[in-house]
CSV table of C-alpha atoms and ligand atoms in Angstrom, one decimal:
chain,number,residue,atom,x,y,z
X,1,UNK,CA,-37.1,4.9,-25.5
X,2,UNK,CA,-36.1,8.6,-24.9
X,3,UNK,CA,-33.3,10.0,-22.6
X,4,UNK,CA,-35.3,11.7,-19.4
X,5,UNK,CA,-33.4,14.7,-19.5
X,6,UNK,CA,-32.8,15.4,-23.3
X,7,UNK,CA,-35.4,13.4,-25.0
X,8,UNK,CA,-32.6,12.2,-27.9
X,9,UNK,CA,-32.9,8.4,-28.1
X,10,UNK,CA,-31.7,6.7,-24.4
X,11,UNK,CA,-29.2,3.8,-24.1
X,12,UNK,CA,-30.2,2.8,-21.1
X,13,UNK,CA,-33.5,2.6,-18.4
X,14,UNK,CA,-32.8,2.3,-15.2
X,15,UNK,CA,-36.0,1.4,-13.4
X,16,UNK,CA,-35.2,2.2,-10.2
X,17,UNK,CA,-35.0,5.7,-10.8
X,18,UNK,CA,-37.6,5.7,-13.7
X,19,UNK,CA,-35.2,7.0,-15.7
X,20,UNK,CA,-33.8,6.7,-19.4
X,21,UNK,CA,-30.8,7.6,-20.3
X,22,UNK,CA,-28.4,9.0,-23.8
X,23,UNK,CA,-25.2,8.2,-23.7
X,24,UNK,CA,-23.5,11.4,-22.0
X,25,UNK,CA,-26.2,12.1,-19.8
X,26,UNK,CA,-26.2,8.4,-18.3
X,27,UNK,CA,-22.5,9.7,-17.8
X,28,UNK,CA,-23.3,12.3,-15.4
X,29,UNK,CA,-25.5,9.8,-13.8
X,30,UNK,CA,-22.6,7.6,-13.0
X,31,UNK,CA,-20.8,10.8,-11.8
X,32,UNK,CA,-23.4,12.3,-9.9
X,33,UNK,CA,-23.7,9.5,-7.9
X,34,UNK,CA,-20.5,8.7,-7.2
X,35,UNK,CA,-19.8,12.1,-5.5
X,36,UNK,CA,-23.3,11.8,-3.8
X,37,UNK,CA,-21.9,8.8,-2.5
X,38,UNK,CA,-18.9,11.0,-1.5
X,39,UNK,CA,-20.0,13.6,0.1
X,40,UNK,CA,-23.0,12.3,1.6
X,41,UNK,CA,-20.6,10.3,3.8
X,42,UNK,CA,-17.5,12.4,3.9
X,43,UNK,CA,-15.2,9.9,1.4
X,44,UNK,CA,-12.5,12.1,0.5
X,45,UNK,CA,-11.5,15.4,-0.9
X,46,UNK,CA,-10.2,16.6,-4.0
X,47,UNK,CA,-6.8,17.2,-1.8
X,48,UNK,CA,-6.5,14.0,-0.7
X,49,UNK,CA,-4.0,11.4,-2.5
X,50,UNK,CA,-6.3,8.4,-3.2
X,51,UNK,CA,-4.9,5.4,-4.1
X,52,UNK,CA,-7.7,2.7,-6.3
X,53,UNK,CA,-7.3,-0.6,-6.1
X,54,UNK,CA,-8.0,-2.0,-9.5
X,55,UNK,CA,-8.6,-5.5,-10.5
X,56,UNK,CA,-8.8,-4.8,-14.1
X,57,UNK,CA,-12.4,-5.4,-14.2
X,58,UNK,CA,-15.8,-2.8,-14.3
X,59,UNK,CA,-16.3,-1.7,-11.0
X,60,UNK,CA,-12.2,-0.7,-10.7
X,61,UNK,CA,-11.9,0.6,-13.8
X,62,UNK,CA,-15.0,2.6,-13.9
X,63,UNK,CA,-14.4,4.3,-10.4
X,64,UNK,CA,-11.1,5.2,-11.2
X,65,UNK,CA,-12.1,6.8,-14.9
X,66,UNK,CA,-14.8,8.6,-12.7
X,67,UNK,CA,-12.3,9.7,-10.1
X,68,UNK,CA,-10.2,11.0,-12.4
X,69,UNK,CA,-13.1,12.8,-14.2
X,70,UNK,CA,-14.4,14.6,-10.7
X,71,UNK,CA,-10.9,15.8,-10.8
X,72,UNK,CA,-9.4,13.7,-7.8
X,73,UNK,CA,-5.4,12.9,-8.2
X,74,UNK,CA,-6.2,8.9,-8.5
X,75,UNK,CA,-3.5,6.5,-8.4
X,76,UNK,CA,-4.0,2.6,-9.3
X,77,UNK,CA,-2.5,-0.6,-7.7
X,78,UNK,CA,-2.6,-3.8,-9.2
X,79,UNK,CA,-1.7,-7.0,-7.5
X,80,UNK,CA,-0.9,-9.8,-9.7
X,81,UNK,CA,-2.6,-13.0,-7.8
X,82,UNK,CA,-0.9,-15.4,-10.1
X,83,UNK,CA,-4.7,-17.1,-11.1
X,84,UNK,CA,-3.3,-17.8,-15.0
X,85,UNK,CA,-4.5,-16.2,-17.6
X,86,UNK,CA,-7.0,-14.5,-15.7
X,87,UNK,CA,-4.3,-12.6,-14.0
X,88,UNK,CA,-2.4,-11.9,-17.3
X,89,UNK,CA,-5.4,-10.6,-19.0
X,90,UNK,CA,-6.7,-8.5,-16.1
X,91,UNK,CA,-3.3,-7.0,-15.8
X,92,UNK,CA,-2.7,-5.9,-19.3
X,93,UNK,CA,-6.6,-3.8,-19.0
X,94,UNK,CA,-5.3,-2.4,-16.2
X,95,UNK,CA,-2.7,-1.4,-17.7
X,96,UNK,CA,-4.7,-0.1,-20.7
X,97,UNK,CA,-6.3,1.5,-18.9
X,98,UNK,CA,-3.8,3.6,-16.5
X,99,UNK,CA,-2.1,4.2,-19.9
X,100,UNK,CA,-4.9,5.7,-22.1
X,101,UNK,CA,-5.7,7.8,-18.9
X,102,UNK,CA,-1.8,9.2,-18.3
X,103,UNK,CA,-2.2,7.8,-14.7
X,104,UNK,CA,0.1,6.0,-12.6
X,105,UNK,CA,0.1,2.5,-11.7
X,106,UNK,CA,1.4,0.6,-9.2
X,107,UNK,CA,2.1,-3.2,-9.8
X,108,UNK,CA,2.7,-5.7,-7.2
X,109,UNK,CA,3.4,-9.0,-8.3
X,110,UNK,CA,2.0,-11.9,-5.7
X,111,UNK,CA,4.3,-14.8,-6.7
X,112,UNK,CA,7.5,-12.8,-7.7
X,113,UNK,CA,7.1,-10.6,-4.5
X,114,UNK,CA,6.2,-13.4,-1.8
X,115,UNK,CA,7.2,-16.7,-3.3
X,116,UNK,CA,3.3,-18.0,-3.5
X,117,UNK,CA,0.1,-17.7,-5.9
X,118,UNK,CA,-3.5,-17.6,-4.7
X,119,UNK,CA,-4.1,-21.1,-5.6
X,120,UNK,CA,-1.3,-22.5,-3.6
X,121,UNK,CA,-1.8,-20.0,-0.9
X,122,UNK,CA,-5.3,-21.2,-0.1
X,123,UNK,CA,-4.0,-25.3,-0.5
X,124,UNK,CA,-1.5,-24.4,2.4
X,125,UNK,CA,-3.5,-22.2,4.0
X,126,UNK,CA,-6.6,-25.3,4.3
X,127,UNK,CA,-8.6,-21.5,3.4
X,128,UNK,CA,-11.3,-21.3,0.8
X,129,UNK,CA,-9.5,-19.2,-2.5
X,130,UNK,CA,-11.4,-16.2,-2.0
X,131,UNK,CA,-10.4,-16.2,1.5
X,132,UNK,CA,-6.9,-16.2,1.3
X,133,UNK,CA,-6.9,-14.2,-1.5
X,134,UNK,CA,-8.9,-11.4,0.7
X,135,UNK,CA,-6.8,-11.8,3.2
X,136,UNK,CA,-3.4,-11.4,0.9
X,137,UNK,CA,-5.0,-8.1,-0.5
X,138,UNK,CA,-6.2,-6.3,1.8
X,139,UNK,CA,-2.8,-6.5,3.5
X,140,UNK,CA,-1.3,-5.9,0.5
X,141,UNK,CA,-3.8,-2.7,0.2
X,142,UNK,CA,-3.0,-1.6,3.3
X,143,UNK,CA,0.3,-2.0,3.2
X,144,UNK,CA,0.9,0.2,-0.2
X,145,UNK,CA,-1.4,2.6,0.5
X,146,UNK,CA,0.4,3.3,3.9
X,147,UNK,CA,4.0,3.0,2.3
X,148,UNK,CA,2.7,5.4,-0.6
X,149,UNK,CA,1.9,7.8,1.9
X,150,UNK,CA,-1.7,7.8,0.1
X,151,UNK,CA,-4.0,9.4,2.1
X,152,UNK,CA,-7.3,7.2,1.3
X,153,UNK,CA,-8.0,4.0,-0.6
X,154,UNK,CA,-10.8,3.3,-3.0
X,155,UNK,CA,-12.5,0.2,-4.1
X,156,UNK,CA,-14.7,-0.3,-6.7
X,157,UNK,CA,-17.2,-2.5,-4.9
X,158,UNK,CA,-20.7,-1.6,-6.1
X,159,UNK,CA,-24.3,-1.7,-5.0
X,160,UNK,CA,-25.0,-5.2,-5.7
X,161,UNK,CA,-22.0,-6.4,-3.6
X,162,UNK,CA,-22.6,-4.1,-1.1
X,163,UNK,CA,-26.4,-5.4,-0.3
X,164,UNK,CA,-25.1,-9.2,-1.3
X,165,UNK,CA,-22.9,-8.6,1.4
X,166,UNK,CA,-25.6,-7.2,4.2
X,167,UNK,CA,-27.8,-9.8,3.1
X,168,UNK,CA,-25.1,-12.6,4.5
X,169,UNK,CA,-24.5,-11.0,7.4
X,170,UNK,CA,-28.4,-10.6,8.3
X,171,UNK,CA,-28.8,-13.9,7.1
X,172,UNK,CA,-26.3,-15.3,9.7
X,173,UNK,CA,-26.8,-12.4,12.0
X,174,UNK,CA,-23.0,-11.2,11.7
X,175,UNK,CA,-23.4,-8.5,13.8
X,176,UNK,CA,-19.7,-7.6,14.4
X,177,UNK,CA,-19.6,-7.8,10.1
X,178,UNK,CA,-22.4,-5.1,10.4
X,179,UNK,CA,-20.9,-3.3,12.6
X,180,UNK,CA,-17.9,-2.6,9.9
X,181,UNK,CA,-20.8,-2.8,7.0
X,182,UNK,CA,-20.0,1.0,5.8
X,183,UNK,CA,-19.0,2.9,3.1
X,184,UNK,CA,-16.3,4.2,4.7
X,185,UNK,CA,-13.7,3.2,7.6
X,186,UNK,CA,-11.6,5.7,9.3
X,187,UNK,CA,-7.9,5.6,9.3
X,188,UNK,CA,-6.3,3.7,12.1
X,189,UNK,CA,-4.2,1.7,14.0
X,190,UNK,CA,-1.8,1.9,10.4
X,191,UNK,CA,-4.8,1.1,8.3
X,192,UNK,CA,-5.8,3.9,5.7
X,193,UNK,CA,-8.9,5.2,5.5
X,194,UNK,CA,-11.1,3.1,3.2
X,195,UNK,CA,-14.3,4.0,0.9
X,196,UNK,CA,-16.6,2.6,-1.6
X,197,UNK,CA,-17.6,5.7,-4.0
X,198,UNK,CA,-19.9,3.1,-6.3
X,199,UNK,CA,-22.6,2.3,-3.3
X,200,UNK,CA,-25.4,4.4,-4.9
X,201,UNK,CA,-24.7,2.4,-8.2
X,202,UNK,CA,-25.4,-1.5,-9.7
X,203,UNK,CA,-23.1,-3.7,-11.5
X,204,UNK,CA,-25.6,-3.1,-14.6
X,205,UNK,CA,-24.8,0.2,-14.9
X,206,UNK,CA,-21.2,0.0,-14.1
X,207,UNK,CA,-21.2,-2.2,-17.4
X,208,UNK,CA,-23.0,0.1,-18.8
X,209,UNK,CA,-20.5,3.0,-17.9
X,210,UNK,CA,-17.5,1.4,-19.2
X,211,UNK,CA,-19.1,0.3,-22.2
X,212,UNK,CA,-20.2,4.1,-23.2
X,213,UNK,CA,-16.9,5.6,-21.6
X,214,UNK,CA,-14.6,3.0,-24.1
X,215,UNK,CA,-13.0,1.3,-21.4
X,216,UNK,CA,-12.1,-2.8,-22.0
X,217,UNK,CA,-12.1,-4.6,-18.9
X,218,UNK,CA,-12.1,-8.2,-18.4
X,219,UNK,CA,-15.5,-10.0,-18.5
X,220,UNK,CA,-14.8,-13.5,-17.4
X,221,UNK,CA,-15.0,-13.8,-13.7
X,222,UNK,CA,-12.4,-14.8,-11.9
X,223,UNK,CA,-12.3,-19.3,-12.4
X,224,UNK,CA,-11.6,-19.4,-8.6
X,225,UNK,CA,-15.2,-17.5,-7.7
X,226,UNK,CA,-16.7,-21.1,-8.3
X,227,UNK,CA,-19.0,-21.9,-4.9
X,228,UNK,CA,-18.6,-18.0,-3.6
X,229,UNK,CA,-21.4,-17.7,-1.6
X,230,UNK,CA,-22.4,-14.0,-2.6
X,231,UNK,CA,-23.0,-14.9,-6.3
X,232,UNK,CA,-26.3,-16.6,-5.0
X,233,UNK,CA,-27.2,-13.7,-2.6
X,234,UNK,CA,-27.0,-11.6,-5.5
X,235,UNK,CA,-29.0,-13.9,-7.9
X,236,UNK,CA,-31.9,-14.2,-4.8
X,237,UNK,CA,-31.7,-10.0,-4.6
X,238,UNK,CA,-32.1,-9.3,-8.3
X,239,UNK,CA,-34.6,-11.6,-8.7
X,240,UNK,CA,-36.5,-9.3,-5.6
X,241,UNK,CA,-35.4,-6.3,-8.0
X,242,UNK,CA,-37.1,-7.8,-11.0
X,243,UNK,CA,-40.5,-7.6,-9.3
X,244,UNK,CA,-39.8,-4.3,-6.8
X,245,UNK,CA,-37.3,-2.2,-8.5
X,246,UNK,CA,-35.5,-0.3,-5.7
X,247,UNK,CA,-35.4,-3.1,-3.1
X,248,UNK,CA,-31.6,-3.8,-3.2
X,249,UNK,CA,-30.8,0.2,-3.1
X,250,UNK,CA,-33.7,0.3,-0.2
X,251,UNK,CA,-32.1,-3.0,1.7
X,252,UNK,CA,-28.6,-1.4,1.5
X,253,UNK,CA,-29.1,2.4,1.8
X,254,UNK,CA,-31.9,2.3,4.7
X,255,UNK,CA,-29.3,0.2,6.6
X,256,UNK,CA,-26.9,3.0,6.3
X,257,UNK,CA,-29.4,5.5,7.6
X,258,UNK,CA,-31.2,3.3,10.2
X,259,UNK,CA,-29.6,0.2,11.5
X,260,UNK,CA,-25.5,-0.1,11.0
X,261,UNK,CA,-24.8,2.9,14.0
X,262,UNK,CA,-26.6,0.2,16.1
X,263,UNK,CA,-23.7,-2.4,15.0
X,264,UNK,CA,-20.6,0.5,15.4
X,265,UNK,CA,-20.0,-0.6,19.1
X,266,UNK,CA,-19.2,-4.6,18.1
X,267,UNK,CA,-16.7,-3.5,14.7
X,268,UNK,CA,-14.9,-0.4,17.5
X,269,UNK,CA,-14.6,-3.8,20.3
X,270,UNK,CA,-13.0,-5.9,17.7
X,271,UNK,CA,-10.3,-3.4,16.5
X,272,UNK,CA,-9.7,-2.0,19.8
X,273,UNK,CA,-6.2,-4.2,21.2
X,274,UNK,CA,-4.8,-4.3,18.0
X,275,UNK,CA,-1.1,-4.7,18.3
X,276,UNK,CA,1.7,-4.9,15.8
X,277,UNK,CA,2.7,-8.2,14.0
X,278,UNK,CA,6.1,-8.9,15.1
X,279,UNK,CA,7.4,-9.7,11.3
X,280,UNK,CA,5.6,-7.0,9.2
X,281,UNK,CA,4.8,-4.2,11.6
X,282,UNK,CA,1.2,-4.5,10.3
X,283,UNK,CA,-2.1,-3.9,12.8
X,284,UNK,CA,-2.4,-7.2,14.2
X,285,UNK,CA,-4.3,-9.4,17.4
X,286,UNK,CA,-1.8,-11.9,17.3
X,287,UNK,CA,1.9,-11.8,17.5
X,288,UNK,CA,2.2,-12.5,13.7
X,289,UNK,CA,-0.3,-11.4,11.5
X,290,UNK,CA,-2.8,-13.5,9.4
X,291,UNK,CA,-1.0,-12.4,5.9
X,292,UNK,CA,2.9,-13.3,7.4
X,293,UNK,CA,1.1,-16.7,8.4
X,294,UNK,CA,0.0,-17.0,5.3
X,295,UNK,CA,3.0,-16.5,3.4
X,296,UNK,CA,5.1,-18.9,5.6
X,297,UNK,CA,2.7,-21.9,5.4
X,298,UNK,CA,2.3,-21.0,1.5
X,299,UNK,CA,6.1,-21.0,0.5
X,300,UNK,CA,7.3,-23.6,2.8
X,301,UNK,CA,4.4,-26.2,0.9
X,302,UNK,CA,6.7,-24.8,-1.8
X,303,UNK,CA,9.9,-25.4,-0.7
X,304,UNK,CA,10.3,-29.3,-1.1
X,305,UNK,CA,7.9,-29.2,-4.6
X,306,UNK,CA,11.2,-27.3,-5.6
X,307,UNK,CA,13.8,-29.1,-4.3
X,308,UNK,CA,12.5,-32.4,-5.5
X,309,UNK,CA,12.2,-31.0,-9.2
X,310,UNK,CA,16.0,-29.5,-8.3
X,311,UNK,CA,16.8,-32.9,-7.3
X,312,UNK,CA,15.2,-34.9,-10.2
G,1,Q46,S1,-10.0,-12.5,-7.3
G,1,Q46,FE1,-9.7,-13.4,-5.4
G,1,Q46,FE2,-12.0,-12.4,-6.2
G,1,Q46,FE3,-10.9,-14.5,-7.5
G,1,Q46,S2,-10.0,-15.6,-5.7
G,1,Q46,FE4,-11.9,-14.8,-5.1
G,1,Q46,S3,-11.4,-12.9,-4.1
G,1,Q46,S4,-13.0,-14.3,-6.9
G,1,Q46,S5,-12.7,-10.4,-6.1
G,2,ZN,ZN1,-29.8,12.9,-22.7
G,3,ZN,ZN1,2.8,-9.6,9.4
């Protein structure tokens, strides 16, 4: 197997673009496409202050090292969920990472900051772990990107959770969900502006990036993924993709291009009447926001755990 462009032995084929790649040129790949991805829907420039949120795993890592490589002044945040050791290992790549690089990372620490861990938060809660651990980050995202005066925040989701994604909310016809399905969301109402640089590119070959570039990043997935529906919408798609290489980039990037301005009217009704939570200040439709619900329901369940071992 030969490299497309340079004929020296390829590390890599990537079928959808009947392509083989060597090392350095599958580099340019990855960066090629990511600022495709951003200019082809007006992400960011290099004078913006982007702030990454990085989990310590592939996709964050990988679009931060890129970031940095297109020459965009890229900040991380962390936020420590308190899942065991898979928080403590994810955190020390993270900071590996930001350290190997010379680039700054900010740390917020879930339990220390708010009294509360994911797993607790979604017993309290009665929410499904990945829902109130959604819910705690993307305020928390929000929240640090406003305070940090950062200009536009990045995540690292990919490709294959991009279409996984579309493919649940066509399955269940989620039309206001499609109406926000996009690569980017405008500032507003005190949110930052938020984009997804890795759409043009699969989990395989965000692997494949770090695994060329010498980043570590934590393989195990995350214990409390168990049951997340999207894990078998992916496993149906690449099973699609094994037979029709191209489908899942198709399904997601024809959407873009043909179907989701159809949806913008339902995502612009929903965040229209947004007011401000009365505890945090943050966007909100109720008088106190999902997240300061979250964190009262989680820590008092605390409380009399605590006072009890106190007492005892
Ligand atoms: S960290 Fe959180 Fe993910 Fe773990 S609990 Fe679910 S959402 S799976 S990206
Ligand atoms: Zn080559
Ligand atoms: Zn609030």
């Amino acid at each position: 197997m030969k490299c497309t462009v340079c004929r020296e032995p390829a590390v890599i084929d990537l079928r959808r673009h009947n392509s083989n790649f060597c090392a350095s040129h599958f580099t340019k790949f990855c960066r090629d496409q990511t600022q495709k991805a951003i200019d082809e829907f007006d992400m960011m420039t290099p004078a913006d202050k982007v702030l990454v949120a990085v989990s310590g795993g592939k996709d964050s890592l990988a679009v931060w090292d890129i970031l940095l490589d297109l020459g965009y002044a890229a900040s991380g945040l962390y936020i420590g969920l308190g899942i065991g050791d898979y928080s403590d290992e994810s955190k020390r790549y993270a900071r590996e990472f930001a350290e190997r690089r010379g680039a700054e990372l900010i740390e917020i620490d879930l339990p220390a900051e708010y009294g509360y861990d994911i797993p607790e938060g979604s017993r309290a809660a009665r929410r499904a772990p990945c829902s109130a651990c959604g819910l705690s980050k993307r305020h928390l995202f929000d929240q640090a990107a406003v305070d940090g005066g950062f200009d536009v925040l990045v995540t690292g989701h990919n490709l294959d959770d991009e279409a996984a994604v579309l493919f649940g909310n066509v399955l269940h016809w989620q039309t206001e969900y499609l109406g926000r399905q996009h690569p980017v969301l405008p500032a507003r109402h005190g949110f930052p502006r938020k984009v997804k640089p890795l759409v043009r590119l699969g989990e395989r070959e965000m692997a494949a990036y770090c695994i060329v570039s010498g980043i570590d990043y934590i393989v195990d997935e995350c214990p409390m993924a168990v049951g997340n529906k999207h894990i078998g919408y992916k496993n149906a798609l690449n099973e699609i993709e094994r037979t029709s290489p191209g489908t899942k980039a198709d399904f997601y990037l024809s959407f873009l291009r043909k179907a989701a301005s159809r949806f913008a009217g339902e995502a612009e009704e929903s965040r229209d009447g947004l007011g401000a939570c009365e505890r945090c200040g943050a966007p909100s439709t109720a008088d106190v926001c999902a997240f300061c619900r979250l964190v009262e329901r989680a820590t008092s369940a605390r409380q009399p755990v605590e006072l009890t071992r106190k007492g005892s």
